[in-house]
Amino acid sequence: MRTQVAIIGGGPSGLLLSQILHLKGIQSVVLERKSRNYVLGRIRAGVLEQGLVDMLHVVKVGKRMEKEGQIHHGFDIAFQGKRHQIDLTALTNGKSVMVYGQTEVTRDLYEARDQMNGVVIDEVDDVSLHKLDTATPFVTYKKAGENFRLDCDFVAGCDGFHGVSRGSIPSHILKEYEKVYPFGWLGVLSETPPVSHELIYNQSDKGFALCSMRNANLSRYYVQCSLEEDVNNWSDDRFWEELKSRLPKETAETLITGPSIEKSIAPLRSFVAEPLSYGRLFLAGDAAHIVPPTGAKGLNLAASDIHYLSEAFIEFYGTGRETKLSQYSDTALKRIWKAMRFSWWMTMLLHHFPENEGFGDRMQQTDLEYLFSSKAAQTSLAENYVGLPY
Ligand SMILES: Cc1cc2nc3c(=O)[nH]c(=O)nc-3n(C[C@H](O)[C@H](O)[C@H](O)COP(=O)(O)OP(=O)(O)OC[C@H]3O[C@@H](n4cnc5c(N)ncnc54)[C@H](O)[C@@H]3O)c2cc1C
């Protein structure tokens, strides 16, 4: 089989890229390791920047989001028992974010690819990339025990943190930067109305907590936890008690609890691999970088990578020029590092760091007090939260 762009990974990065390329008349084939049901069952991000919302409209997958997504004009930060509002819209000249689950974005993208006869091959094994430093790269894989070869002009590595693409760049070329945080997030999804119509980020002595949501009857809550925690030791009752103990009293009193429909622990890390390209291979999304979820940047960064990468492919197939392809890594990395800084800063601001006691705690407290007292500080937070321009 032959295609123009072989896309490894059928998560949001890979599907969005294939949808954009299709609309510009560029062929692609998506190879996905898992089944479609598995991909659609993953509970992940939920806050979309305006840039991603606009992209989804442009590529004709925005209809359901328009109907079911919730526009949020701000969020709260709770500190020392009091909630402080960050008015995103007032601070950014009218911008906002959209609450619409990554699961739904992925479902909409799959549906669009199906309607346009896009080729997404799922449940593939042993994906391997070959001759990436030549003009004739190819990909081999197995499907149902049979071996296949996919010839292409380019390979887009959209296969997440544990994929094969990043590891296909020789180690003497690839540089990795990483910070692992000494805690994780224990998350619960429940079919209960959210405690607030907007997100609440809670800083407390017992640790961070986040009150988030997917829709009017689907709430997503998180508490910071030790990396040694076992999710099986967390009954629903224990989770709700722990969450309530970290919220302001009036908020805890109005929290509606119910049985969890998903419960998991995710570690927090910041990670960037450089460069994002090697020969005919281009990395995008979690294959190249990971942010801690504080600040809701993971999915949004994947989308901005795909914006730059798709522009580069469109230039190449439209004009034969490789200018944007050769600049892709530098261009995308500039925005990636800014989102890294922002997610790291929000993580440091809101979590309890056991080693911080003393000076570190006072710095954190002062940083928060400064934020609540300074419009300039809030503006900086707001412009990063709604998303820096592409
Ligand atoms: C548990 C969890 C919670 C998260 N919560 C948030 C959040 O609250 N807010 C936020 O902004 N971000 C969050 N994120 C991050 C966000 O979900 C990711 O940034 C986003 O999914 C990136 O999309 P992607 O397509 O680049 O990667 P992925 O979504 O990881 O997709 C990669 C795809 O490649 C496939 N694949 C992997 N290896 C291979 C292979 N060898 N061959 C073929 N296919 C392969 C995978 O099965 C997967 O479908 C979370 C991530 C996780 C893991």
Short mmCIF file of C-alpha atoms and ligand atoms in Angstrom, two decimals:
data_model
loop_
_atom_site.label_atom_id
_atom_site.label_comp_id
_atom_site.label_asym_id
_atom_site.label_seq_id
_atom_site.Cartn_x
_atom_site.Cartn_y
_atom_site.Cartn_z
CA MET A 1 0.00 0.00 0.00
CA ARG A 2 1.11 3.56 -0.65
CA THR A 3 0.00 6.91 0.78
CA GLN A 4 1.39 10.43 1.04
CA VAL A 5 1.45 10.79 4.84
CA ALA A 6 1.56 7.73 7.12
CA ILE A 7 0.15 8.74 10.49
CA ILE A 8 1.10 6.62 13.48
CA GLY A 9 -1.55 6.85 16.23
CA GLY A 10 -5.31 7.37 16.08
CA GLY A 11 -5.63 9.69 19.07
CA PRO A 12 -6.71 13.32 18.67
CA SER A 13 -3.41 14.38 17.02
CA GLY A 14 -3.44 11.70 14.35
CA LEU A 15 -7.15 11.96 13.56
CA LEU A 16 -7.10 15.75 13.40
CA LEU A 17 -4.10 15.69 11.06
CA SER A 18 -5.71 13.15 8.75
CA GLN A 19 -8.95 15.17 8.67
CA ILE A 20 -7.14 18.44 7.77
CA LEU A 21 -5.03 16.74 5.10
CA HIS A 22 -8.09 15.06 3.57
CA LEU A 23 -9.86 18.42 3.19
CA LYS A 24 -6.78 19.71 1.32
CA GLY A 25 -6.67 16.70 -1.00
CA ILE A 26 -3.65 15.08 0.68
CA GLN A 27 -3.83 11.32 1.28
CA SER A 28 -3.06 9.72 4.61
CA VAL A 29 -3.40 6.40 6.39
CA VAL A 30 -3.76 6.25 10.18
CA LEU A 31 -2.34 3.21 12.01
CA GLU A 32 -3.71 2.73 15.53
CA ARG A 33 -2.57 0.07 18.00
CA LYS A 34 -5.77 -0.21 20.01
CA SER A 35 -9.39 -0.93 19.06
CA ARG A 36 -11.69 2.00 18.38
CA ASN A 37 -13.79 1.17 21.46
CA TYR A 38 -10.71 1.30 23.64
CA VAL A 39 -9.64 4.68 22.24
CA LEU A 40 -13.16 6.04 22.71
CA GLY A 41 -13.29 4.76 26.28
CA ARG A 42 -10.29 6.77 27.49
CA ILE A 43 -11.23 9.61 29.85
CA ARG A 44 -8.78 12.44 29.43
CA ALA A 45 -8.76 16.19 28.77
CA GLY A 46 -11.86 18.38 28.83
CA VAL A 47 -10.96 22.07 28.40
CA LEU A 48 -10.48 23.31 24.82
CA GLU A 49 -8.75 26.58 23.92
CA GLN A 50 -10.35 28.85 21.34
CA GLY A 51 -7.66 27.85 18.81
CA LEU A 52 -8.69 24.19 18.96
CA VAL A 53 -12.40 25.07 18.90
CA ASP A 54 -11.83 27.16 15.74
CA MET A 55 -9.83 24.35 14.13
CA LEU A 56 -12.60 21.82 14.79
CA HIS A 57 -15.10 24.13 13.10
CA VAL A 58 -12.81 24.69 10.11
CA VAL A 59 -12.37 20.94 9.61
CA LYS A 60 -16.13 20.35 9.84
CA VAL A 61 -16.26 18.52 13.17
CA GLY A 62 -17.60 21.34 15.35
CA LYS A 63 -21.36 20.77 15.11
CA ARG A 64 -21.93 18.58 18.17
CA MET A 65 -19.39 20.58 20.19
CA GLU A 66 -21.32 23.75 19.33
CA LYS A 67 -24.52 22.16 20.71
CA GLU A 68 -23.21 20.22 23.68
CA GLY A 69 -20.02 22.06 24.71
CA GLN A 70 -20.12 24.65 27.47
CA ILE A 71 -18.42 28.00 27.04
CA HIS A 72 -16.62 29.02 30.22
CA HIS A 73 -15.76 32.65 30.78
CA GLY A 74 -13.66 32.06 33.87
CA PHE A 75 -12.70 29.72 36.72
CA ASP A 76 -12.10 29.96 40.45
CA ILE A 77 -9.01 29.42 42.54
CA ALA A 78 -9.81 28.50 46.16
CA PHE A 79 -7.19 29.37 48.76
CA GLN A 80 -7.45 29.50 52.55
CA GLY A 81 -11.15 28.66 52.39
CA LYS A 82 -12.06 31.45 49.95
CA ARG A 83 -12.84 31.33 46.20
CA HIS A 84 -11.29 33.94 43.91
CA GLN A 85 -12.63 34.31 40.38
CA ILE A 86 -10.35 34.60 37.37
CA ASP A 87 -12.52 36.35 34.79
CA LEU A 88 -10.97 35.06 31.57
CA THR A 89 -13.25 37.01 29.26
CA ALA A 90 -12.72 40.37 30.95
CA LEU A 91 -8.96 39.83 31.22
CA THR A 92 -8.43 38.73 27.59
CA ASN A 93 -10.68 41.08 25.63
CA GLY A 94 -13.52 38.63 25.21
CA LYS A 95 -11.85 35.22 24.98
CA SER A 96 -13.14 32.05 26.68
CA VAL A 97 -12.58 28.28 26.76
CA MET A 98 -14.91 25.42 25.82
CA VAL A 99 -15.61 22.47 28.12
CA TYR A 100 -16.09 19.44 25.86
CA GLY A 101 -14.46 16.09 26.58
CA GLN A 102 -11.52 14.74 24.62
CA THR A 103 -13.53 11.53 24.30
CA GLU A 104 -16.21 13.48 22.43
CA VAL A 105 -13.65 15.27 20.22
CA THR A 106 -12.17 11.89 19.30
CA ARG A 107 -15.61 10.42 18.60
CA ASP A 108 -16.48 13.38 16.32
CA LEU A 109 -13.17 13.01 14.47
CA TYR A 110 -13.68 9.26 13.95
CA GLU A 111 -17.18 9.91 12.60
CA ALA A 112 -15.89 12.55 10.19
CA ARG A 113 -13.10 10.25 8.99
CA ASP A 114 -15.66 7.47 8.40
CA GLN A 115 -18.01 9.78 6.47
CA MET A 116 -15.16 10.88 4.20
CA ASN A 117 -13.88 7.31 3.74
CA GLY A 118 -10.69 8.08 5.62
CA VAL A 119 -8.40 5.10 6.14
CA VAL A 120 -7.91 4.36 9.85
CA ILE A 121 -6.52 0.88 10.47
CA ASP A 122 -6.90 -0.11 14.10
CA GLU A 123 -5.53 -2.98 16.21
CA VAL A 124 -2.18 -2.99 14.41
CA ASP A 125 0.92 -4.47 16.07
CA ASP A 126 4.67 -4.17 15.69
CA VAL A 127 4.64 -0.81 13.91
CA SER A 128 8.15 -0.04 12.76
CA LEU A 129 9.50 2.97 10.82
CA HIS A 130 12.14 2.54 8.10
CA LYS A 131 14.46 4.68 5.95
CA LEU A 132 13.29 7.89 7.63
CA ASP A 133 16.40 9.76 6.47
CA THR A 134 15.61 9.11 2.79
CA ALA A 135 12.94 10.39 0.39
CA THR A 136 11.32 6.92 0.39
CA PRO A 137 10.42 6.06 3.98
CA PHE A 138 8.07 3.19 4.77
CA VAL A 139 6.25 1.67 7.71
CA THR A 140 5.77 -2.01 8.46
CA TYR A 141 3.11 -3.42 10.77
CA LYS A 142 1.08 -6.51 11.57
CA LYS A 143 -2.68 -6.80 11.49
CA ALA A 144 -4.39 -10.04 12.57
CA GLY A 145 -1.04 -11.82 12.38
CA GLU A 146 -0.35 -10.75 8.77
CA ASN A 147 2.60 -8.51 7.78
CA PHE A 148 2.00 -5.25 5.85
CA ARG A 149 4.14 -2.49 4.36
CA LEU A 150 2.99 1.11 3.90
CA ASP A 151 5.12 3.28 1.58
CA CYS A 152 4.81 7.03 2.00
CA ASP A 153 6.40 10.45 1.49
CA PHE A 154 6.31 11.37 5.21
CA VAL A 155 5.62 9.81 8.59
CA ALA A 156 3.72 11.76 11.25
CA GLY A 157 4.49 10.35 14.71
CA CYS A 158 1.24 10.99 16.62
CA ASP A 159 1.48 7.87 18.79
CA GLY A 160 1.59 9.39 22.26
CA PHE A 161 4.19 9.13 24.97
CA HIS A 162 4.60 5.33 24.75
CA GLY A 163 4.60 5.08 20.95
CA VAL A 164 7.41 3.98 18.63
CA SER A 165 7.98 7.20 16.71
CA ARG A 166 10.08 9.20 19.16
CA GLY A 167 12.35 6.18 19.73
CA SER A 168 12.97 5.98 15.96
CA ILE A 169 15.05 9.17 16.14
CA PRO A 170 18.69 8.22 16.79
CA SER A 171 19.60 8.82 20.44
CA HIS A 172 22.58 11.03 19.59
CA ILE A 173 20.16 13.47 17.85
CA LEU A 174 17.25 13.38 20.31
CA LYS A 175 17.50 15.42 23.50
CA GLU A 176 14.94 14.87 26.26
CA TYR A 177 14.03 17.25 29.08
CA GLU A 178 11.99 15.93 31.97
CA LYS A 179 10.64 16.88 35.37
CA VAL A 180 8.72 14.26 37.35
CA TYR A 181 6.53 15.65 40.15
CA PRO A 182 6.44 13.79 43.48
CA PHE A 183 2.68 13.12 43.34
CA GLY A 184 -0.19 12.11 41.07
CA TRP A 185 -3.87 12.95 40.55
CA LEU A 186 -6.55 10.55 41.70
CA GLY A 187 -9.50 11.26 39.40
CA VAL A 188 -13.16 10.29 39.62
CA LEU A 189 -15.86 10.62 36.98
CA SER A 190 -19.43 10.61 38.32
CA GLU A 191 -22.88 11.15 36.86
CA THR A 192 -23.64 14.02 39.22
CA PRO A 193 -24.18 17.74 38.57
CA PRO A 194 -20.93 19.72 38.93
CA VAL A 195 -20.49 21.56 42.23
CA SER A 196 -19.99 24.81 40.31
CA HIS A 197 -20.81 25.91 36.76
CA GLU A 198 -17.09 26.67 36.23
CA LEU A 199 -13.89 24.87 37.27
CA ILE A 200 -12.48 25.33 40.79
CA TYR A 201 -8.74 24.84 41.34
CA ASN A 202 -8.22 24.30 45.10
CA GLN A 203 -4.99 24.89 46.95
CA SER A 204 -5.11 23.48 50.48
CA ASP A 205 -2.75 22.27 53.20
CA LYS A 206 -3.96 18.72 52.50
CA GLY A 207 -3.02 19.05 48.83
CA PHE A 208 -4.49 20.19 45.55
CA ALA A 209 -8.01 19.35 44.35
CA LEU A 210 -9.80 20.16 41.10
CA CYS A 211 -13.55 20.36 40.54
CA SER A 212 -14.14 19.96 36.83
CA MET A 213 -16.88 18.63 34.59
CA ARG A 214 -17.74 17.25 31.17
CA ASN A 215 -21.40 18.34 31.03
CA ALA A 216 -24.35 19.34 33.22
CA ASN A 217 -24.66 15.84 34.68
CA LEU A 218 -21.10 14.53 34.41
CA SER A 219 -18.51 15.72 36.89
CA ARG A 220 -14.77 15.12 36.98
CA TYR A 221 -13.00 15.58 40.32
CA TYR A 222 -9.35 15.10 41.24
CA VAL A 223 -7.30 15.08 44.42
CA GLN A 224 -3.51 15.24 44.57
CA CYS A 225 -2.22 11.90 45.93
CA SER A 226 1.02 10.15 46.70
CA LEU A 227 2.56 8.12 43.88
CA GLU A 228 2.45 5.08 46.18
CA GLU A 229 -1.36 5.17 46.40
CA ASP A 230 -3.28 2.18 45.05
CA VAL A 231 -6.55 3.18 43.39
CA ASN A 232 -8.19 0.01 44.82
CA ASN A 233 -7.77 1.43 48.30
CA TRP A 234 -10.00 4.38 47.42
CA SER A 235 -13.67 3.62 47.94
CA ASP A 236 -16.05 6.25 46.59
CA ASP A 237 -16.86 7.35 50.16
CA ARG A 238 -13.19 7.81 50.98
CA PHE A 239 -12.66 9.86 47.82
CA TRP A 240 -15.62 12.17 48.49
CA GLU A 241 -14.53 12.73 52.11
CA GLU A 242 -11.00 13.58 51.01
CA LEU A 243 -12.24 15.91 48.29
CA LYS A 244 -14.61 17.74 50.67
CA SER A 245 -11.82 18.24 53.19
CA ARG A 246 -9.87 20.21 50.56
CA LEU A 247 -12.70 22.48 49.38
CA PRO A 248 -13.96 25.71 50.97
CA LYS A 249 -16.67 24.87 53.54
CA GLU A 250 -19.61 26.31 51.56
CA THR A 251 -18.46 24.51 48.41
CA ALA A 252 -18.08 21.18 50.24
CA GLU A 253 -21.56 21.57 51.66
CA THR A 254 -23.13 21.84 48.21
CA LEU A 255 -21.14 19.01 46.60
CA ILE A 256 -23.46 16.31 45.25
CA THR A 257 -21.78 12.91 45.42
CA GLY A 258 -22.68 9.64 43.73
CA PRO A 259 -21.13 6.39 42.51
CA SER A 260 -17.99 6.79 40.43
CA ILE A 261 -18.09 5.51 36.86
CA GLU A 262 -14.32 5.79 36.42
CA LYS A 263 -11.50 6.13 38.92
CA SER A 264 -7.80 6.26 38.12
CA ILE A 265 -4.46 7.69 39.20
CA ALA A 266 -2.27 9.63 36.74
CA PRO A 267 1.32 10.62 37.53
CA LEU A 268 2.36 14.20 36.73
CA ARG A 269 5.34 15.02 34.58
CA SER A 270 6.71 17.70 32.26
CA PHE A 271 8.59 16.29 29.26
CA VAL A 272 9.89 17.67 25.97
CA ALA A 273 11.84 15.88 23.24
CA GLU A 274 13.85 17.95 20.76
CA PRO A 275 13.97 18.15 17.78
CA LEU A 276 10.48 17.23 16.57
CA SER A 277 11.72 16.05 13.21
CA TYR A 278 14.23 13.62 11.79
CA GLY A 279 14.49 13.20 8.02
CA ARG A 280 10.92 12.46 6.88
CA LEU A 281 9.55 11.84 10.41
CA PHE A 282 7.65 14.58 12.29
CA LEU A 283 6.51 14.18 15.90
CA ALA A 284 3.35 15.83 17.22
CA GLY A 285 1.34 15.81 20.46
CA ASP A 286 2.16 13.53 23.38
CA ALA A 287 4.74 11.68 21.25
CA ALA A 288 6.92 14.77 21.68
CA HIS A 289 5.83 16.31 24.97
CA ILE A 290 3.82 15.81 28.15
CA VAL A 291 2.51 18.52 30.46
CA PRO A 292 1.01 18.04 33.90
CA PRO A 293 -2.78 18.46 33.54
CA THR A 294 -2.83 21.61 35.71
CA GLY A 295 -3.64 24.31 33.18
CA ALA A 296 -5.35 21.93 30.71
CA LYS A 297 -2.72 22.19 28.00
CA GLY A 298 -2.07 18.59 26.80
CA LEU A 299 -4.74 18.26 24.15
CA ASN A 300 -4.47 21.92 23.19
CA LEU A 301 -0.74 21.62 22.57
CA ALA A 302 -1.34 18.56 20.42
CA ALA A 303 -3.73 20.70 18.36
CA SER A 304 -1.24 23.54 17.88
CA ASP A 305 1.44 21.05 16.73
CA ILE A 306 -1.03 19.69 14.20
CA HIS A 307 -1.79 23.21 13.03
CA TYR A 308 1.89 23.89 12.25
CA LEU A 309 2.50 20.42 10.79
CA SER A 310 -0.55 20.46 8.54
CA GLU A 311 0.41 23.91 7.24
CA ALA A 312 3.83 22.52 6.37
CA PHE A 313 2.38 19.53 4.48
CA ILE A 314 -0.09 21.81 2.67
CA GLU A 315 2.79 24.07 1.58
CA PHE A 316 4.81 21.05 0.40
CA TYR A 317 2.04 19.44 -1.61
CA GLY A 318 0.80 22.79 -2.94
CA THR A 319 4.12 24.34 -3.99
CA GLY A 320 6.87 21.75 -3.59
CA ARG A 321 8.57 24.01 -1.05
CA GLU A 322 9.90 22.50 2.19
CA THR A 323 10.33 25.77 4.09
CA LYS A 324 7.65 25.11 6.72
CA LEU A 325 8.61 21.45 7.05
CA SER A 326 12.19 22.46 7.80
CA GLN A 327 10.98 25.05 10.31
CA TYR A 328 8.29 22.86 11.92
CA SER A 329 10.34 21.73 14.90
CA ASP A 330 11.56 25.23 15.85
CA THR A 331 8.15 26.83 15.29
CA ALA A 332 6.19 24.27 17.31
CA LEU A 333 8.77 24.11 20.10
CA LYS A 334 8.50 27.85 20.78
CA ARG A 335 4.82 27.44 21.71
CA ILE A 336 5.41 24.10 23.42
CA TRP A 337 7.96 25.58 25.84
CA LYS A 338 5.61 28.44 26.71
CA ALA A 339 2.84 25.96 27.56
CA MET A 340 5.42 23.90 29.52
CA ARG A 341 6.30 26.96 31.56
CA PHE A 342 2.67 27.77 32.24
CA SER A 343 1.70 24.20 33.27
CA TRP A 344 4.79 23.93 35.49
CA TRP A 345 4.00 27.30 37.09
CA MET A 346 0.36 26.36 37.80
CA THR A 347 1.47 23.01 39.20
CA MET A 348 4.02 24.66 41.50
CA LEU A 349 1.47 27.30 42.56
CA LEU A 350 -1.34 24.96 43.56
CA HIS A 351 0.10 21.67 44.85
CA HIS A 352 1.42 20.74 48.25
CA PHE A 353 5.13 19.92 47.97
CA PRO A 354 6.23 17.92 51.04
CA GLU A 355 9.77 19.24 50.70
CA ASN A 356 8.52 22.84 50.54
CA GLU A 357 7.70 23.30 54.20
CA GLY A 358 8.98 26.63 55.40
CA PHE A 359 10.32 28.98 52.77
CA GLY A 360 8.70 27.21 49.79
CA ASP A 361 5.24 27.32 51.40
CA ARG A 362 5.55 31.05 52.10
CA MET A 363 6.60 31.69 48.48
CA GLN A 364 3.57 29.77 47.24
CA GLN A 365 1.27 31.68 49.58
CA THR A 366 2.77 35.01 48.52
CA ASP A 367 2.50 34.09 44.85
CA LEU A 368 -1.24 33.39 45.31
CA GLU A 369 -1.83 36.57 47.34
CA TYR A 370 -0.04 38.58 44.65
CA LEU A 371 -2.17 36.93 41.95
CA PHE A 372 -5.44 37.83 43.69
CA SER A 373 -4.31 41.44 44.25
CA SER A 374 -2.83 42.19 40.82
CA LYS A 375 -4.75 42.59 37.58
CA ALA A 376 -1.45 42.29 35.68
CA ALA A 377 -0.75 38.88 37.26
CA GLN A 378 -4.30 37.70 36.53
CA THR A 379 -4.03 38.90 32.94
CA SER A 380 -0.87 36.85 32.47
CA LEU A 381 -2.62 33.77 33.89
CA ALA A 382 -5.72 34.37 31.76
CA GLU A 383 -3.90 34.88 28.45
CA ASN A 384 -2.00 31.63 28.92
CA TYR A 385 -5.10 29.71 30.07
CA VAL A 386 -7.21 30.69 27.04
CA GLY A 387 -4.22 29.81 24.85
CA LEU A 388 -1.40 31.77 23.27
CA PRO A 389 -1.86 32.52 19.56
CA TYR A 390 -0.63 29.95 17.02
C1 LIG B 1 -4.89 9.78 32.09
C2 LIG B 1 -4.71 11.07 31.33
C3 LIG B 1 -5.44 12.20 31.69
C4 LIG B 1 -5.28 13.39 31.00
N1 LIG B 1 -5.97 14.49 31.40
C5 LIG B 1 -5.79 15.65 30.75
C6 LIG B 1 -6.47 16.81 31.14
O1 LIG B 1 -7.24 16.81 32.08
N2 LIG B 1 -6.25 17.96 30.44
C7 LIG B 1 -5.39 17.99 29.37
O2 LIG B 1 -5.25 19.03 28.73
N3 LIG B 1 -4.74 16.91 28.98
C8 LIG B 1 -4.92 15.74 29.64
N4 LIG B 1 -4.26 14.66 29.24
C9 LIG B 1 -3.39 14.79 28.09
C10 LIG B 1 -4.16 14.65 26.78
O3 LIG B 1 -5.11 13.65 26.90
C11 LIG B 1 -3.12 14.36 25.71
O4 LIG B 1 -2.27 15.46 25.62
C12 LIG B 1 -3.73 14.03 24.33
O5 LIG B 1 -4.40 12.80 24.38
C13 LIG B 1 -2.65 14.00 23.28
O6 LIG B 1 -3.17 13.47 22.09
P1 LIG B 1 -2.24 12.60 21.13
O7 LIG B 1 -3.11 12.20 20.01
O8 LIG B 1 -0.99 13.34 20.85
O9 LIG B 1 -1.81 11.34 22.00
P2 LIG B 1 -2.72 10.13 22.51
O10 LIG B 1 -4.05 10.61 22.90
O11 LIG B 1 -1.90 9.42 23.53
O12 LIG B 1 -2.89 9.22 21.24
C14 LIG B 1 -1.85 8.43 20.74
C15 LIG B 1 -2.44 7.23 20.06
O13 LIG B 1 -1.39 6.44 19.50
C16 LIG B 1 -1.65 5.08 19.74
N5 LIG B 1 -0.38 4.35 19.72
C17 LIG B 1 0.56 4.28 20.69
N6 LIG B 1 1.59 3.53 20.29
C18 LIG B 1 1.30 3.11 19.05
C19 LIG B 1 1.98 2.29 18.11
N7 LIG B 1 3.16 1.73 18.40
N8 LIG B 1 1.40 2.05 16.93
C20 LIG B 1 0.18 2.62 16.62
N9 LIG B 1 -0.50 3.39 17.48
C21 LIG B 1 0.05 3.64 18.67
C22 LIG B 1 -2.34 5.07 21.09
O14 LIG B 1 -3.12 3.90 21.30
C23 LIG B 1 -3.19 6.32 21.00
O15 LIG B 1 -4.48 6.07 20.52
C24 LIG B 1 -4.39 13.45 29.92
C25 LIG B 1 -3.67 12.34 29.54
C26 LIG B 1 -3.81 11.15 30.23
C27 LIG B 1 -2.99 9.95 29.83
#
